[in-house]
XYZ file of N, CA and C in Angstrom:
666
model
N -30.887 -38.340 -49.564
C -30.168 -39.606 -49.750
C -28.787 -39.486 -49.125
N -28.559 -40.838 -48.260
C -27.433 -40.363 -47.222
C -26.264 -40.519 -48.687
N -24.883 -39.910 -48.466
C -23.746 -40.221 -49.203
C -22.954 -41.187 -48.626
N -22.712 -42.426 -49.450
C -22.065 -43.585 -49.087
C -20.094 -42.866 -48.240
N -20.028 -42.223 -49.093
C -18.063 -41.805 -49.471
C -18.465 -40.938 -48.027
N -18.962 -40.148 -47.580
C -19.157 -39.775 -46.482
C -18.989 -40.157 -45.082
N -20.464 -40.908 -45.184
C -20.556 -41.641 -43.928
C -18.918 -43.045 -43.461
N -18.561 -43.099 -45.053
C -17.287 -44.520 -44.872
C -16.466 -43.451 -44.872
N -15.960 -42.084 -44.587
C -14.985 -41.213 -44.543
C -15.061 -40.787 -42.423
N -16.434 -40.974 -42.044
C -16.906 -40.942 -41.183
C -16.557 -41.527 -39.932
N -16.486 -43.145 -40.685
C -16.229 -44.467 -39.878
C -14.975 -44.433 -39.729
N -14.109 -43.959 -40.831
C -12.693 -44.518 -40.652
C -12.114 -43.751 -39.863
N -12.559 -42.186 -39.700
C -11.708 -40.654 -38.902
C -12.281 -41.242 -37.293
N -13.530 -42.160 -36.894
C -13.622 -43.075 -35.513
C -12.917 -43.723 -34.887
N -12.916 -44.785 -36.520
C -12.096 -46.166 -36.053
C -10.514 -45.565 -35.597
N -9.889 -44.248 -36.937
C -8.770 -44.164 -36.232
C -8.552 -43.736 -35.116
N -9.252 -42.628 -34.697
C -9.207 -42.275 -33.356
C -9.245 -43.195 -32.260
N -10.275 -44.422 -32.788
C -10.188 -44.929 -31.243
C -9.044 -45.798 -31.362
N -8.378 -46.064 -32.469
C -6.812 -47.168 -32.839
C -6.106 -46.154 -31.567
N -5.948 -44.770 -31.891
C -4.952 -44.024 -31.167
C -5.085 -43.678 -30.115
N -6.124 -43.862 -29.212
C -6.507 -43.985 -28.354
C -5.800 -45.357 -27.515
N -6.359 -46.484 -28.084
C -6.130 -47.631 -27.905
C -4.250 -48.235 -27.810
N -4.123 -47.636 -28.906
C -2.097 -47.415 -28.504
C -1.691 -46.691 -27.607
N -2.376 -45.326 -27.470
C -1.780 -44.657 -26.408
C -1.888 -45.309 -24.443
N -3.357 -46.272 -24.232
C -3.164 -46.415 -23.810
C -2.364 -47.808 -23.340
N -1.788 -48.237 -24.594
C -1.659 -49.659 -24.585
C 0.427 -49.007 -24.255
N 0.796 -47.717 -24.192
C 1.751 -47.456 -24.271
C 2.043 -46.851 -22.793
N 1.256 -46.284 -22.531
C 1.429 -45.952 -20.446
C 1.201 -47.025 -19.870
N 0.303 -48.320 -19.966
C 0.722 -49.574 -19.339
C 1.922 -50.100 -19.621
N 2.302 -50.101 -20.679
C 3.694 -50.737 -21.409
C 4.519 -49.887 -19.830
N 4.271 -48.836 -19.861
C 5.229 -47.745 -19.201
C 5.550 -47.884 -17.953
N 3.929 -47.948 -17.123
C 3.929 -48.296 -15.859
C 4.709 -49.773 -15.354
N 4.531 -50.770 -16.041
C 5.120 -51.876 -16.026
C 6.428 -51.728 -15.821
N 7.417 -50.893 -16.277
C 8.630 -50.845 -16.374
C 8.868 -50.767 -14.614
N 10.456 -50.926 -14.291
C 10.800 -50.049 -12.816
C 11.289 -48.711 -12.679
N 11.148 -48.087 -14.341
C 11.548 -47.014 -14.178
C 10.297 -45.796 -14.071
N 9.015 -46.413 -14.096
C 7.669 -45.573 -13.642
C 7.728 -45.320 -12.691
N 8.306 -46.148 -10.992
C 8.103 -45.765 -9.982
C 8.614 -44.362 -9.577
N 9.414 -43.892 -9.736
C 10.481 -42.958 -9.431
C 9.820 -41.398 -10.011
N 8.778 -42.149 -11.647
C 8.012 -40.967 -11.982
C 6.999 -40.598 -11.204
N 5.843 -42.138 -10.426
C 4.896 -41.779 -9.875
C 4.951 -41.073 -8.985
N 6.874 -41.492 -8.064
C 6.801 -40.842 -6.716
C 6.854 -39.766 -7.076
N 7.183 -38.776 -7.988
C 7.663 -37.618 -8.431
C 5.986 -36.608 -8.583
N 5.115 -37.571 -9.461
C 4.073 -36.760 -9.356
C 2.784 -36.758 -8.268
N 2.927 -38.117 -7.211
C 3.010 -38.105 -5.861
C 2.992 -36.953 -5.339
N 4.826 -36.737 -5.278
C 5.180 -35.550 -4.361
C 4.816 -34.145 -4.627
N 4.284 -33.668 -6.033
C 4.225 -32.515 -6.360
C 2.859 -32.212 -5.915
N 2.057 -33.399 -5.944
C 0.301 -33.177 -5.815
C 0.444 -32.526 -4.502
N 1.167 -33.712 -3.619
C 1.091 -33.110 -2.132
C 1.664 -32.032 -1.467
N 2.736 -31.525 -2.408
C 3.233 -29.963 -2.199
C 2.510 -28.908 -2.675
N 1.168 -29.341 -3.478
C 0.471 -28.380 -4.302
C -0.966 -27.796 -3.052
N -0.687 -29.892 -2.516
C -2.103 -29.399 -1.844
C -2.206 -28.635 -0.149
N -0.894 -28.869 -0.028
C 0.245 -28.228 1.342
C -0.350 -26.612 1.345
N 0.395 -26.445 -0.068
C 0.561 -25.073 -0.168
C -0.990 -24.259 -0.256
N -1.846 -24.974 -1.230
C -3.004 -24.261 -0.935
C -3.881 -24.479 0.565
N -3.288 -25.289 1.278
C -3.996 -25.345 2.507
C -3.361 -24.059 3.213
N -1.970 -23.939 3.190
C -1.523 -22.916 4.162
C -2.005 -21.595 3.610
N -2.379 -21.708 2.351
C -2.697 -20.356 1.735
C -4.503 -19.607 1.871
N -4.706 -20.651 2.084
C -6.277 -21.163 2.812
C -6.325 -20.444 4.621
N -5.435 -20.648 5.049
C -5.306 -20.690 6.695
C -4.540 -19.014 7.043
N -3.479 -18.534 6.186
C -2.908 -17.678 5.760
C -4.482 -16.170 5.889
N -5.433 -16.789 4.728
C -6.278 -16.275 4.378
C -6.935 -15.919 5.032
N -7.765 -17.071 6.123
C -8.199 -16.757 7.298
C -7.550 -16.030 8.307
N -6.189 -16.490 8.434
C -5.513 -15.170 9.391
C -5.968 -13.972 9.137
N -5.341 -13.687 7.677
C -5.713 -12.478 7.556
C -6.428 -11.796 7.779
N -8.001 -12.569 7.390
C -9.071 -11.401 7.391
C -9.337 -11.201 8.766
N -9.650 -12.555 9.931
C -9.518 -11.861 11.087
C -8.686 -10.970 11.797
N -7.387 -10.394 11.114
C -6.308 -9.075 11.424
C -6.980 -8.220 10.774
N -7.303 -7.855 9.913
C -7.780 -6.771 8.933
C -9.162 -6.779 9.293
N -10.204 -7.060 10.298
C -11.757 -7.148 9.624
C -11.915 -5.982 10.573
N -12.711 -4.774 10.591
C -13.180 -3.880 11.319
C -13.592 -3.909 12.365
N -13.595 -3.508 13.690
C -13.781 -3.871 14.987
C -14.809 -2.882 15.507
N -15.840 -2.781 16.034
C -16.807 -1.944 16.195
C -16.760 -1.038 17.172
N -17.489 -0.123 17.688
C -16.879 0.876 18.778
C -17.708 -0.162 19.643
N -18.292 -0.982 19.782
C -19.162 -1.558 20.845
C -17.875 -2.530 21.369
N -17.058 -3.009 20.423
C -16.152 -3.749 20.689
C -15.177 -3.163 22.007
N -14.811 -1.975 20.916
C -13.634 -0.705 22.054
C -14.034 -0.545 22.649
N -15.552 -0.405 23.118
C -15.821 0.151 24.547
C -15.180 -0.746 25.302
N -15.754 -2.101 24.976
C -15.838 -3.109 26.453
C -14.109 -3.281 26.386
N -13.185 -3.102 25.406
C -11.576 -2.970 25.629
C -11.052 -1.396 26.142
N -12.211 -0.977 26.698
C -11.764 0.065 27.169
C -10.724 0.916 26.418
N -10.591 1.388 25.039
C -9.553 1.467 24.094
C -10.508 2.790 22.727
N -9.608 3.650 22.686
C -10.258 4.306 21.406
C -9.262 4.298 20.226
N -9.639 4.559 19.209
C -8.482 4.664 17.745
C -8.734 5.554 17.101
N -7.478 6.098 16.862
C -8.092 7.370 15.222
C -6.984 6.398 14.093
N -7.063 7.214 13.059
C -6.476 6.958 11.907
C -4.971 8.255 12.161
N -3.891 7.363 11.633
C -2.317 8.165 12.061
C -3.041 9.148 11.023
N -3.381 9.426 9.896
C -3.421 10.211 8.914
C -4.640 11.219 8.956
N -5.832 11.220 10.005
C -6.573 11.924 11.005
C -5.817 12.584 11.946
N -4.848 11.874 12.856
C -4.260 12.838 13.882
C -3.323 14.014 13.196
N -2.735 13.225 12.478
C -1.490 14.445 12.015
C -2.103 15.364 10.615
N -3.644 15.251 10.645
C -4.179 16.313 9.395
C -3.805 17.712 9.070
N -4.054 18.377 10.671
C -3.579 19.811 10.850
C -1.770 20.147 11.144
N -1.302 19.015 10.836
C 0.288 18.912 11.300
C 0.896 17.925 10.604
N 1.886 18.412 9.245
C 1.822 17.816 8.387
C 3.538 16.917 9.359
N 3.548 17.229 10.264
C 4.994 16.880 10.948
C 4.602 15.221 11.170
N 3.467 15.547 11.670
C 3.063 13.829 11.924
C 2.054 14.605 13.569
N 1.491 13.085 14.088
C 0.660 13.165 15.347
C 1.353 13.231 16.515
N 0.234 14.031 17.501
C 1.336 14.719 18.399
C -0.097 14.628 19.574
N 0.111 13.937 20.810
C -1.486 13.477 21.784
C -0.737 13.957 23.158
N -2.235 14.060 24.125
C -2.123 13.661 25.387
C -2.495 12.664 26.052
N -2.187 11.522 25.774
C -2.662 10.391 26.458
C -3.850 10.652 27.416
N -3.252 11.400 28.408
C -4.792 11.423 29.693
C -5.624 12.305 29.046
N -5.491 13.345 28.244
C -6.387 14.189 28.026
C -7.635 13.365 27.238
N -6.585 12.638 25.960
C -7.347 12.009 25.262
C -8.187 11.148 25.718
N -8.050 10.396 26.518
C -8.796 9.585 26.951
C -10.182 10.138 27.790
N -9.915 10.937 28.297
C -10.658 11.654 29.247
C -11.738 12.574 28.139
N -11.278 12.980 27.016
C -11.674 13.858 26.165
C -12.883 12.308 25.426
N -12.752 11.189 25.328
C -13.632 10.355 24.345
C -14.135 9.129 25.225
N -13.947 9.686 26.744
C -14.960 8.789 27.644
C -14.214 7.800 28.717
N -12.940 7.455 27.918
C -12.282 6.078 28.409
C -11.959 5.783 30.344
N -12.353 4.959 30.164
C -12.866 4.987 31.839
C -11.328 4.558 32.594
N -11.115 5.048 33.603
C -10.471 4.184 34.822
C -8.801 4.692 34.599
N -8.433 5.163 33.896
C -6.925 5.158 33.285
C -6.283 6.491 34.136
N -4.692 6.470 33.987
C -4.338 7.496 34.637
C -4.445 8.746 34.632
N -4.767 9.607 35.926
C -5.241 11.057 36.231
C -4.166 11.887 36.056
N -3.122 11.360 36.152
C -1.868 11.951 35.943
C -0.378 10.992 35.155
N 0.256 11.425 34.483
C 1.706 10.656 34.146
C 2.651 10.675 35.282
N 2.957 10.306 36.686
C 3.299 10.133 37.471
C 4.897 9.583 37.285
N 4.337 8.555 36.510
C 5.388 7.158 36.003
C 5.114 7.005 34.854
N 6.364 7.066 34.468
C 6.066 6.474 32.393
C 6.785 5.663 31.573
N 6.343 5.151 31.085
C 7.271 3.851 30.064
C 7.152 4.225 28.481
N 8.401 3.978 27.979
C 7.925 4.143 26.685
C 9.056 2.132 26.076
N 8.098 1.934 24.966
C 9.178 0.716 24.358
C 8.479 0.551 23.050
N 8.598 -1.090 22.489
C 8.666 -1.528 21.398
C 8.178 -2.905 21.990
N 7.597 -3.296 21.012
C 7.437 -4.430 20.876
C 7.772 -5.296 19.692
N 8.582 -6.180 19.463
C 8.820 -6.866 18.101
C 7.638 -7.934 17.719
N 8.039 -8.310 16.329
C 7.070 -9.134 15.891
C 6.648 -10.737 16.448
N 5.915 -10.613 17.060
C 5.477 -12.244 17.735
C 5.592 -11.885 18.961
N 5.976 -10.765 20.200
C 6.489 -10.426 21.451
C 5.077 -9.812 22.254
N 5.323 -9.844 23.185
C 4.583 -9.488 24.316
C 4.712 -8.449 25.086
N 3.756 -7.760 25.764
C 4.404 -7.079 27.306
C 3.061 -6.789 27.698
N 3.194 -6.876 29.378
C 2.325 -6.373 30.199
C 1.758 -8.021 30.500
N 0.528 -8.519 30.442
C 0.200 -10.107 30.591
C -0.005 -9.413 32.118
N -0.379 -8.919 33.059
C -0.256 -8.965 34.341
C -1.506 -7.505 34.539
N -1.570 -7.424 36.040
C -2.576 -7.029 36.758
C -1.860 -6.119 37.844
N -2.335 -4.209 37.742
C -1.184 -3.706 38.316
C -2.134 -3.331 39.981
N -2.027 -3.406 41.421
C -3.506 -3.168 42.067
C -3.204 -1.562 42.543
N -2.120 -0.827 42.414
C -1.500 0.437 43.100
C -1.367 0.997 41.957
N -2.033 1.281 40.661
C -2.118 2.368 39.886
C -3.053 2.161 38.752
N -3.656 3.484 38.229
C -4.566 3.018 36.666
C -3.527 3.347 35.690
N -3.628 3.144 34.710
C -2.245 3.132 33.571
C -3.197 3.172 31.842
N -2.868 4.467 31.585
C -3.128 4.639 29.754
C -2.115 4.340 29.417
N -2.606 3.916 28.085
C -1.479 3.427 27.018
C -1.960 4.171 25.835
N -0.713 4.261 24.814
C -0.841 4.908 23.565
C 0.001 3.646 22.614
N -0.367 2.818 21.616
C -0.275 2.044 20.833
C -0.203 2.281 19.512
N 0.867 1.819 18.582
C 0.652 2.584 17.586
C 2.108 1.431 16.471
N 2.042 1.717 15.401
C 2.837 0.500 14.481
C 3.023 0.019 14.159
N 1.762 -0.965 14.080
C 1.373 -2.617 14.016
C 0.381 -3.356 14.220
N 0.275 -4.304 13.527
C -0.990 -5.027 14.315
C -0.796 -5.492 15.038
N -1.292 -4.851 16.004
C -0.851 -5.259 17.614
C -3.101 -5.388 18.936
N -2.922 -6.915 19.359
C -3.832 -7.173 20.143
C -3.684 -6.698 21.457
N -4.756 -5.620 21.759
C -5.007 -5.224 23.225
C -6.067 -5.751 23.475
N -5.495 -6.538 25.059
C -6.556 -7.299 25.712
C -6.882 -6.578 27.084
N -8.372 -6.805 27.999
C -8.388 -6.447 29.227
C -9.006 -7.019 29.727
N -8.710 -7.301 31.050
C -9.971 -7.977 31.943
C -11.258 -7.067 32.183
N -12.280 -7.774 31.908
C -13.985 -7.527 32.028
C -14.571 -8.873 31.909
N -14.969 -8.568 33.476
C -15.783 -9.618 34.160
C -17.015 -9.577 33.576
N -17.199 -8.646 32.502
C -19.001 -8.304 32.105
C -19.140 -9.371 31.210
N -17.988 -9.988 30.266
C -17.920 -10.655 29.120
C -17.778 -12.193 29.845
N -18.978 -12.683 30.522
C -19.268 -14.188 31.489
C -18.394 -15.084 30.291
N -18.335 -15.429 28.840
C -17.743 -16.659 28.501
C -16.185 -16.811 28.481
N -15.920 -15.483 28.170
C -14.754 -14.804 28.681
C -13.501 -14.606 29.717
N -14.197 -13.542 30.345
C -13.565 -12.778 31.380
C -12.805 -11.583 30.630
N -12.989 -11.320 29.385
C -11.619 -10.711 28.875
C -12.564 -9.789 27.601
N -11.654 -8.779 27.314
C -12.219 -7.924 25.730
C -10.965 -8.081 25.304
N -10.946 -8.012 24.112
C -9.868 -7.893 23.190
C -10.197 -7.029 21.798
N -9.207 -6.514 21.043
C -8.985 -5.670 19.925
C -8.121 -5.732 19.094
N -7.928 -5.750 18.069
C -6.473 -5.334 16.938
C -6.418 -4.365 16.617
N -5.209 -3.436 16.894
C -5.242 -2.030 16.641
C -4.273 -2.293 14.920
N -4.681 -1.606 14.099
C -4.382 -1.692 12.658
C -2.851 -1.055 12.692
N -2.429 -1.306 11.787
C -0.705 -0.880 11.555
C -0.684 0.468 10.995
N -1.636 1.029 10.717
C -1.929 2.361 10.108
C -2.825 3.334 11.336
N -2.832 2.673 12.441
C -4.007 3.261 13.752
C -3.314 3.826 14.298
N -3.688 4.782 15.945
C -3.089 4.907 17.346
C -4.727 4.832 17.960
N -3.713 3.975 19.062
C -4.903 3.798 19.994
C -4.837 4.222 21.467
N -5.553 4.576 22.116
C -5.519 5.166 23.384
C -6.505 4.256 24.226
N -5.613 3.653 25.167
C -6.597 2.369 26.077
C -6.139 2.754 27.518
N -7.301 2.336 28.359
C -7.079 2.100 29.626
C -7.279 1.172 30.582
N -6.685 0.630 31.791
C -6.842 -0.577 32.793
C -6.203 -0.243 33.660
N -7.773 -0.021 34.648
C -7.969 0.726 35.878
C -7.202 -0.494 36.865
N -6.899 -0.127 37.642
C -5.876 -0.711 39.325
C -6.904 -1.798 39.341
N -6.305 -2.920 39.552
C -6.581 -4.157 39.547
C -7.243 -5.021 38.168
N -6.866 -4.289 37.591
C -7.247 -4.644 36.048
C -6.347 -5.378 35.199
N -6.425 -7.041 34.572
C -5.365 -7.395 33.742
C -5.317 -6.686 32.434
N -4.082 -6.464 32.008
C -3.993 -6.298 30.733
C -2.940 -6.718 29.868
N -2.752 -6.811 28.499
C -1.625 -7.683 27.755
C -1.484 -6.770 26.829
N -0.751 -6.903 25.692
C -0.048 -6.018 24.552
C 0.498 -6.952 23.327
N 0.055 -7.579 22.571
C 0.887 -8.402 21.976
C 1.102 -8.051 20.247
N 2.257 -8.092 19.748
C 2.446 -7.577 18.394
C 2.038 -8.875 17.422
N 0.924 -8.712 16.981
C 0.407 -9.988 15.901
C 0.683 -10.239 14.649
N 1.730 -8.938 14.396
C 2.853 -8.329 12.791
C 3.861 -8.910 12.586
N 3.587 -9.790 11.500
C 4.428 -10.258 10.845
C 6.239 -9.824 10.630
N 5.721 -8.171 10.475
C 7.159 -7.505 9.743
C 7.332 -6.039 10.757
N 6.219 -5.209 10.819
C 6.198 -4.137 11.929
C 6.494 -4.366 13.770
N 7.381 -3.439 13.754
C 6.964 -3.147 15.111
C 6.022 -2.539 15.648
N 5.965 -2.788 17.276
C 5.096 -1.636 17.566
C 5.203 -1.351 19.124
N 4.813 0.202 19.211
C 5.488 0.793 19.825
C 4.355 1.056 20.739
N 4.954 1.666 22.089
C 3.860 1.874 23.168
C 4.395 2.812 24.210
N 3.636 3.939 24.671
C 3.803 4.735 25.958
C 2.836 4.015 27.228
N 3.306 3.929 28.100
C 2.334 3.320 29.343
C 2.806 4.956 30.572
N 1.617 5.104 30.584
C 1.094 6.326 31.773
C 0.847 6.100 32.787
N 1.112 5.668 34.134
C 0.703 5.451 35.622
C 0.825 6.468 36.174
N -0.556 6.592 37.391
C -0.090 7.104 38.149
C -0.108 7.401 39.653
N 0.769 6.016 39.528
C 2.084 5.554 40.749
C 3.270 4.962 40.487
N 3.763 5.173 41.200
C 4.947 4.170 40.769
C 4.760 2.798 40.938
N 5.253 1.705 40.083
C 4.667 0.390 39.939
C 6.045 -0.106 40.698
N 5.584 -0.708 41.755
C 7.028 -1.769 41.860
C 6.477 -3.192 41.607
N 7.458 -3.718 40.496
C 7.204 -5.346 40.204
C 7.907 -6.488 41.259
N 8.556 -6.017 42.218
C 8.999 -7.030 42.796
C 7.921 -7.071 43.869
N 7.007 -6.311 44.076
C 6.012 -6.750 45.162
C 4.653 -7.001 44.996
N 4.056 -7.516 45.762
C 2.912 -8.591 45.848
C 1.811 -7.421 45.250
N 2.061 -6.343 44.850
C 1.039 -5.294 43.970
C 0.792 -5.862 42.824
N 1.730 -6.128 42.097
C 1.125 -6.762 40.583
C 0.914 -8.403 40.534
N 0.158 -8.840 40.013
C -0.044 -10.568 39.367
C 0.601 -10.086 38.026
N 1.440 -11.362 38.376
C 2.054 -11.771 36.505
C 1.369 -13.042 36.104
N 1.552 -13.196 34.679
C 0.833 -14.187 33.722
C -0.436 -14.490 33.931
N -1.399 -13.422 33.774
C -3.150 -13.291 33.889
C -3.164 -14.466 33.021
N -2.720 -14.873 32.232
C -3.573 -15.336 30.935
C -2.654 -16.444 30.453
N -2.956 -17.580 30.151
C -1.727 -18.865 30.378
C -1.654 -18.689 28.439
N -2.813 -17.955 28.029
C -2.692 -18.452 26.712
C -1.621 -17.467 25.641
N -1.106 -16.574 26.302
C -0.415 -15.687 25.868
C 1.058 -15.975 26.474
């Protein structure tokens, strides 16, 4: 047998709810009506769209990232003509830190075309967002040693038809040992936010840039 005092204890804990319901919303129209709502809407307007700003860039951010960080295969390095160890591999037996021969190395793990000798040598830096090289040398092959940053080595290979080009990210924790044989483009670019990064270039000839031996700006997109 249902209980009368119940079910009418029932009705009324409804009815009030939906009374308070019914005021509350009878009190944000009251609200909106005013001219002093506008100034709130623009307010929570503006926050939505700074909310949704921010997770987009954090979205895009994201994607940067993982394509800087995602593992690059040795099938990759081959065709960039480029090898890598880990800084904390080279300097295992030498707690001083890593200590290479550019030509040896290269010569020692296959790397094709690069210099037979240090003839001519460069050493620099590259800062964050900066460039060097972008050009095509035809009077020498030239190793490089890379190392500091996430930094993109690119090269010309005609093998890669959609292309023309290989490319790599050498990790901020890497050294890399690359080569681009005489008439070969190649670029250097630091893709690090906060690191530098640093580079030896090995020829061997002497490069003169004021003559019709090298092409500058291989690559319009760099």
């Amino acid at each position: 047998m249902a209980n009368p005092r119940r079910n009418s204890y029932s009705n009324n804990t409804e009815n009030s709810f939906q009374l308070q319901n019914h005021s509350r919303l009878s009190s944000i129209k009251h609200f909106l009506k005013k001219p002093l709502a506008f100034p709130f809407l623009l307010s929570i307007f503006l926050l939505l769209a700074w909310i949704s700003l921010r997770l987009q860039h954090s979205s895009s951010s994201f994607s940067s990232s993982n394509l800087h960080e995602r593992k690059w295969s040795q099938e990759e390095d081959e065709k960039a003509n480029l090898i890598r160890f880990k800084s904390g591999f080279l300097s295992s037996k030498d707690k001083r830190g890593w200590l290479l021969d550019p030509v040896s190395i290269a010569l020692e793990y296959g790397i094709k075309g690069g210099a037979v000798s240090c003839f001519s040598i460069h050493i620099g830096e590259i800062r964050p967002g900066g460039a060097r090289g972008n050009h095509r040398h035809h009077t020498c092959n030239e190793t490089f040693v890379i190392w500091g940053a996430k930094t993109l080595f690119r090269l010309e290979n005609n093998q890669i038809v959609d292309k023309g080009y290989a490319e790599v990210i050498v990790g901020v924790d890497e050294v890399a040992v690359a080569a681009s044989p005489s008439g070969t483009g190649h670029a250097i670019v630091n893709m690090d936010r906060t690191h530098t990064a640093y580079l030896i270039g090995c020829q061997d000839s002497t490069i003169n840039y004021n003559s019709s031996a090298t092409d500058f700006s291989v690559w319009k997109d760099l």
